Amino acid sequence: MTAVHKLNLFLSEPGAVASLRLIRVRGSSPRSTGTEMYVRETGLWGTIGGGQLEHLAIDAARKMLREGNLAQHLDVPLGPEIGQCCGGRVEIAITSMEASDKELALAALQSAEAQQPATYILGAGHVGRALADLLQHLPVRTVLVDQRQDELALSAANVEKRLSAIPEIEVMNAPAGSAFVVLTHDHGLDFLLASAALQRGDAAYVGLIGSATKRAKFANWAKKHCDGLSIAPLICPIGAGGSRDKRPAVIAALVAAEVITAQTSEPAAVSPEWGTALHIAAQ
């Protein structure tokens, strides 16, 4: 079930719904201007940052709905007065939602989902499936690709699954700014897919499962077969965040952190030296 479908179910339930939107943020705040959540008497959707700020806003929204009012404005300092230490100040617009407001909320979420960056997991083995399990909960569009139907069938993650005889085509046709995590069952295929992702020149992240030795072998292979292709942006080994634990779920957690960092941090996503720096730091 998509987030849009879930929000539609929430907004369609009987009873009034209030929108809580951050309309102004000064100083430090848990969320930025434009962040919105929705409140019912017995349910919530989204978050404006949690903590006492959110509790105060939810209480105010529910009180407003019970009293039948249509709008309210809150100006809240994020300091000792409410038990938060952010030090900033936020203004919140609370409004009772009409049918047209709900339609706009759904359209906005649908648009946001369409603009999410794509992550291609190239290989549906143990680590690939564990990574899909994690990425399904993050704001990325995840595509799990494999040549083997039986491996894809083992994944229960709510992500797009593609059976592809020539996975290089998936790499070539991916949108700009995509992340590629290469972890197939075959080293030769790994090299082909990693080189295809690097040759694009617009990937936010290219990761290759393996060791420092595999990275060196790939560098030599790329020099011979890819017209001297630089592998500087490549992350290999992936998930080398200091843990020596090789269980698939642990590797997947570390890789998910790398991917989401790359796709939400513009300097990291566009720097051609990012892979080299991360590789050196992991040694």
PDB file of N, CA, C and O in Angstrom, residues 207-240:
ATOM      1  N   GLY A 207      27.744   1.959  -5.447  1.00  0.00           N
ATOM      2  CA  GLY A 207      28.381   1.089  -4.462  1.00  0.00           C
ATOM      3  C   GLY A 207      28.537  -0.312  -5.007  1.00  0.00           C
ATOM      4  O   GLY A 207      27.651  -0.827  -5.697  1.00  0.00           O
ATOM      5  N   LEU A 208      29.648  -0.939  -4.688  1.00  0.00           N
ATOM      6  CA  LEU A 208      29.948  -2.289  -5.150  1.00  0.00           C
ATOM      7  C   LEU A 208      30.316  -3.149  -3.948  1.00  0.00           C
ATOM      8  O   LEU A 208      31.235  -2.806  -3.192  1.00  0.00           O
ATOM      9  N   ILE A 209      29.601  -4.249  -3.748  1.00  0.00           N
ATOM     10  CA  ILE A 209      29.895  -5.118  -2.628  1.00  0.00           C
ATOM     11  C   ILE A 209      31.248  -5.791  -2.861  1.00  0.00           C
ATOM     12  O   ILE A 209      31.619  -6.095  -3.991  1.00  0.00           O
ATOM     13  N   GLY A 210      32.001  -5.990  -1.786  1.00  0.00           N
ATOM     14  CA  GLY A 210      33.297  -6.633  -1.923  1.00  0.00           C
ATOM     15  C   GLY A 210      34.302  -6.084  -0.934  1.00  0.00           C
ATOM     16  O   GLY A 210      33.946  -5.527   0.104  1.00  0.00           O
ATOM     17  N   SER A 211      35.558  -6.199  -1.277  1.00  0.00           N
ATOM     18  CA  SER A 211      36.665  -5.831  -0.398  1.00  0.00           C
ATOM     19  C   SER A 211      37.563  -4.822  -1.092  1.00  0.00           C
ATOM     20  O   SER A 211      37.343  -4.455  -2.248  1.00  0.00           O
ATOM     21  N   ALA A 212      38.619  -4.384  -0.374  1.00  0.00           N
ATOM     22  CA  ALA A 212      39.599  -3.494  -0.989  1.00  0.00           C
ATOM     23  C   ALA A 212      40.283  -4.195  -2.163  1.00  0.00           C
ATOM     24  O   ALA A 212      40.630  -3.558  -3.168  1.00  0.00           O
ATOM     25  N   THR A 213      40.458  -5.503  -2.048  1.00  0.00           N
ATOM     26  CA  THR A 213      41.057  -6.269  -3.146  1.00  0.00           C
ATOM     27  C   THR A 213      40.164  -6.243  -4.375  1.00  0.00           C
ATOM     28  O   THR A 213      40.635  -6.076  -5.512  1.00  0.00           O
ATOM     29  N   LYS A 214      38.859  -6.400  -4.160  1.00  0.00           N
ATOM     30  CA  LYS A 214      37.927  -6.362  -5.295  1.00  0.00           C
ATOM     31  C   LYS A 214      37.930  -4.980  -5.931  1.00  0.00           C
ATOM     32  O   LYS A 214      37.848  -4.856  -7.160  1.00  0.00           O
ATOM     33  N   ARG A 215      38.031  -3.940  -5.115  1.00  0.00           N
ATOM     34  CA  ARG A 215      38.101  -2.585  -5.659  1.00  0.00           C
ATOM     35  C   ARG A 215      39.319  -2.435  -6.568  1.00  0.00           C
ATOM     36  O   ARG A 215      39.234  -1.856  -7.652  1.00  0.00           O
ATOM     37  N   ALA A 216      40.460  -2.950  -6.115  1.00  0.00           N
ATOM     38  CA  ALA A 216      41.680  -2.860  -6.912  1.00  0.00           C
ATOM     39  C   ALA A 216      41.540  -3.635  -8.217  1.00  0.00           C
ATOM     40  O   ALA A 216      41.968  -3.177  -9.285  1.00  0.00           O
ATOM     41  N   LYS A 217      40.936  -4.819  -8.153  1.00  0.00           N
ATOM     42  CA  LYS A 217      40.727  -5.613  -9.364  1.00  0.00           C
ATOM     43  C   LYS A 217      39.787  -4.896 -10.325  1.00  0.00           C
ATOM     44  O   LYS A 217      40.002  -4.898 -11.546  1.00  0.00           O
ATOM     45  N   PHE A 218      38.758  -4.260  -9.767  1.00  0.00           N
ATOM     46  CA  PHE A 218      37.824  -3.524 -10.634  1.00  0.00           C
ATOM     47  C   PHE A 218      38.524  -2.333 -11.281  1.00  0.00           C
ATOM     48  O   PHE A 218      38.284  -2.017 -12.454  1.00  0.00           O
ATOM     49  N   ALA A 219      39.397  -1.657 -10.530  1.00  0.00           N
ATOM     50  CA  ALA A 219      40.124  -0.516 -11.088  1.00  0.00           C
ATOM     51  C   ALA A 219      40.960  -0.950 -12.291  1.00  0.00           C
ATOM     52  O   ALA A 219      40.983  -0.268 -13.332  1.00  0.00           O
ATOM     53  N   ASN A 220      41.640  -2.080 -12.163  1.00  0.00           N
ATOM     54  CA  ASN A 220      42.439  -2.593 -13.283  1.00  0.00           C
ATOM     55  C   ASN A 220      41.554  -2.992 -14.456  1.00  0.00           C
ATOM     56  O   ASN A 220      41.878  -2.733 -15.623  1.00  0.00           O
ATOM     57  N   TRP A 221      40.439  -3.626 -14.147  1.00  0.00           N
ATOM     58  CA  TRP A 221      39.503  -4.052 -15.194  1.00  0.00           C
ATOM     59  C   TRP A 221      38.956  -2.839 -15.942  1.00  0.00           C
ATOM     60  O   TRP A 221      38.877  -2.837 -17.183  1.00  0.00           O
ATOM     61  N   ALA A 222      38.579  -1.806 -15.194  1.00  0.00           N
ATOM     62  CA  ALA A 222      38.017  -0.604 -15.809  1.00  0.00           C
ATOM     63  C   ALA A 222      39.043   0.101 -16.677  1.00  0.00           C
ATOM     64  O   ALA A 222      38.713   0.644 -17.748  1.00  0.00           O
ATOM     65  N   LYS A 223      40.294   0.103 -16.235  1.00  0.00           N
ATOM     66  CA  LYS A 223      41.340   0.747 -17.017  1.00  0.00           C
ATOM     67  C   LYS A 223      41.527   0.056 -18.364  1.00  0.00           C
ATOM     68  O   LYS A 223      41.746   0.698 -19.391  1.00  0.00           O
ATOM     69  N   LYS A 224      41.379  -1.266 -18.366  1.00  0.00           N
ATOM     70  CA  LYS A 224      41.587  -2.031 -19.594  1.00  0.00           C
ATOM     71  C   LYS A 224      40.360  -2.023 -20.503  1.00  0.00           C
ATOM     72  O   LYS A 224      40.479  -1.974 -21.733  1.00  0.00           O
ATOM     73  N   HIS A 225      39.183  -2.098 -19.903  1.00  0.00           N
ATOM     74  CA  HIS A 225      37.975  -2.322 -20.693  1.00  0.00           C
ATOM     75  C   HIS A 225      37.061  -1.100 -20.816  1.00  0.00           C
ATOM     76  O   HIS A 225      36.098  -1.153 -21.591  1.00  0.00           O
ATOM     77  N   CYS A 226      37.343  -0.047 -20.078  1.00  0.00           N
ATOM     78  CA  CYS A 226      36.425   1.104 -20.075  1.00  0.00           C
ATOM     79  C   CYS A 226      37.151   2.404 -20.391  1.00  0.00           C
ATOM     80  O   CYS A 226      36.809   3.464 -19.849  1.00  0.00           O
ATOM     81  N   ASP A 227      38.154   2.321 -21.239  1.00  0.00           N
ATOM     82  CA  ASP A 227      38.856   3.517 -21.707  1.00  0.00           C
ATOM     83  C   ASP A 227      39.363   4.359 -20.542  1.00  0.00           C
ATOM     84  O   ASP A 227      39.207   5.588 -20.509  1.00  0.00           O
ATOM     85  N   GLY A 228      39.957   3.679 -19.534  1.00  0.00           N
ATOM     86  CA  GLY A 228      40.542   4.398 -18.413  1.00  0.00           C
ATOM     87  C   GLY A 228      39.537   5.013 -17.468  1.00  0.00           C
ATOM     88  O   GLY A 228      39.831   6.009 -16.798  1.00  0.00           O
ATOM     89  N   LEU A 229      38.350   4.464 -17.387  1.00  0.00           N
ATOM     90  CA  LEU A 229      37.303   4.997 -16.508  1.00  0.00           C
ATOM     91  C   LEU A 229      37.814   5.173 -15.079  1.00  0.00           C
ATOM     92  O   LEU A 229      38.371   4.249 -14.488  1.00  0.00           O
ATOM     93  N   SER A 230      37.619   6.366 -14.517  1.00  0.00           N
ATOM     94  CA  SER A 230      37.999   6.603 -13.123  1.00  0.00           C
ATOM     95  C   SER A 230      36.973   5.977 -12.193  1.00  0.00           C
ATOM     96  O   SER A 230      35.767   6.104 -12.401  1.00  0.00           O
ATOM     97  N   ILE A 231      37.458   5.320 -11.158  1.00  0.00           N
ATOM     98  CA  ILE A 231      36.537   4.734 -10.193  1.00  0.00           C
ATOM     99  C   ILE A 231      36.516   5.545  -8.898  1.00  0.00           C
ATOM    100  O   ILE A 231      36.059   5.050  -7.865  1.00  0.00           O
ATOM    101  N   ALA A 232      36.998   6.788  -8.955  1.00  0.00           N
ATOM    102  CA  ALA A 232      37.055   7.619  -7.749  1.00  0.00           C
ATOM    103  C   ALA A 232      35.716   7.719  -7.013  1.00  0.00           C
ATOM    104  O   ALA A 232      35.684   7.667  -5.784  1.00  0.00           O
ATOM    105  N   PRO A 233      34.588   7.865  -7.729  1.00  0.00           N
ATOM    106  CA  PRO A 233      33.325   8.000  -6.990  1.00  0.00           C
ATOM    107  C   PRO A 233      32.796   6.694  -6.397  1.00  0.00           C
ATOM    108  O   PRO A 233      31.810   6.712  -5.669  1.00  0.00           O
ATOM    109  N   LEU A 234      33.425   5.567  -6.735  1.00  0.00           N
ATOM    110  CA  LEU A 234      32.899   4.267  -6.328  1.00  0.00           C
ATOM    111  C   LEU A 234      33.073   4.019  -4.835  1.00  0.00           C
ATOM    112  O   LEU A 234      34.138   4.252  -4.266  1.00  0.00           O
ATOM    113  N   ILE A 235      32.011   3.495  -4.196  1.00  0.00           N
ATOM    114  CA  ILE A 235      32.086   3.030  -2.816  1.00  0.00           C
ATOM    115  C   ILE A 235      32.298   1.519  -2.854  1.00  0.00           C
ATOM    116  O   ILE A 235      31.421   0.767  -3.263  1.00  0.00           O
ATOM    117  N   CYS A 236      33.477   1.067  -2.468  1.00  0.00           N
ATOM    118  CA  CYS A 236      33.782  -0.357  -2.407  1.00  0.00           C
ATOM    119  C   CYS A 236      34.952  -0.534  -1.443  1.00  0.00           C
ATOM    120  O   CYS A 236      36.022   0.024  -1.684  1.00  0.00           O
ATOM    121  N   PRO A 237      34.761  -1.232  -0.348  1.00  0.00           N
ATOM    122  CA  PRO A 237      33.569  -1.992   0.018  1.00  0.00           C
ATOM    123  C   PRO A 237      32.418  -1.079   0.454  1.00  0.00           C
ATOM    124  O   PRO A 237      32.642   0.027   0.918  1.00  0.00           O
ATOM    125  N   ILE A 238      31.204  -1.580   0.282  1.00  0.00           N
ATOM    126  CA  ILE A 238      30.026  -0.844   0.749  1.00  0.00           C
ATOM    127  C   ILE A 238      29.780  -1.169   2.222  1.00  0.00           C
ATOM    128  O   ILE A 238      30.153  -2.232   2.717  1.00  0.00           O
ATOM    129  N   GLY A 239      29.157  -0.237   2.918  1.00  0.00           N
ATOM    130  CA  GLY A 239      28.812  -0.474   4.315  1.00  0.00           C
ATOM    131  C   GLY A 239      30.005  -0.625   5.228  1.00  0.00           C
ATOM    132  O   GLY A 239      29.910  -1.263   6.275  1.00  0.00           O
ATOM    133  N   ALA A 240      31.133  -0.015   4.864  1.00  0.00           N
ATOM    134  CA  ALA A 240      32.344  -0.146   5.679  1.00  0.00           C
ATOM    135  C   ALA A 240      32.384   0.956   6.731  1.00  0.00           C
ATOM    136  O   ALA A 240      33.294   1.772   6.773  1.00  0.00           O
TER     137      ALA A 240
END
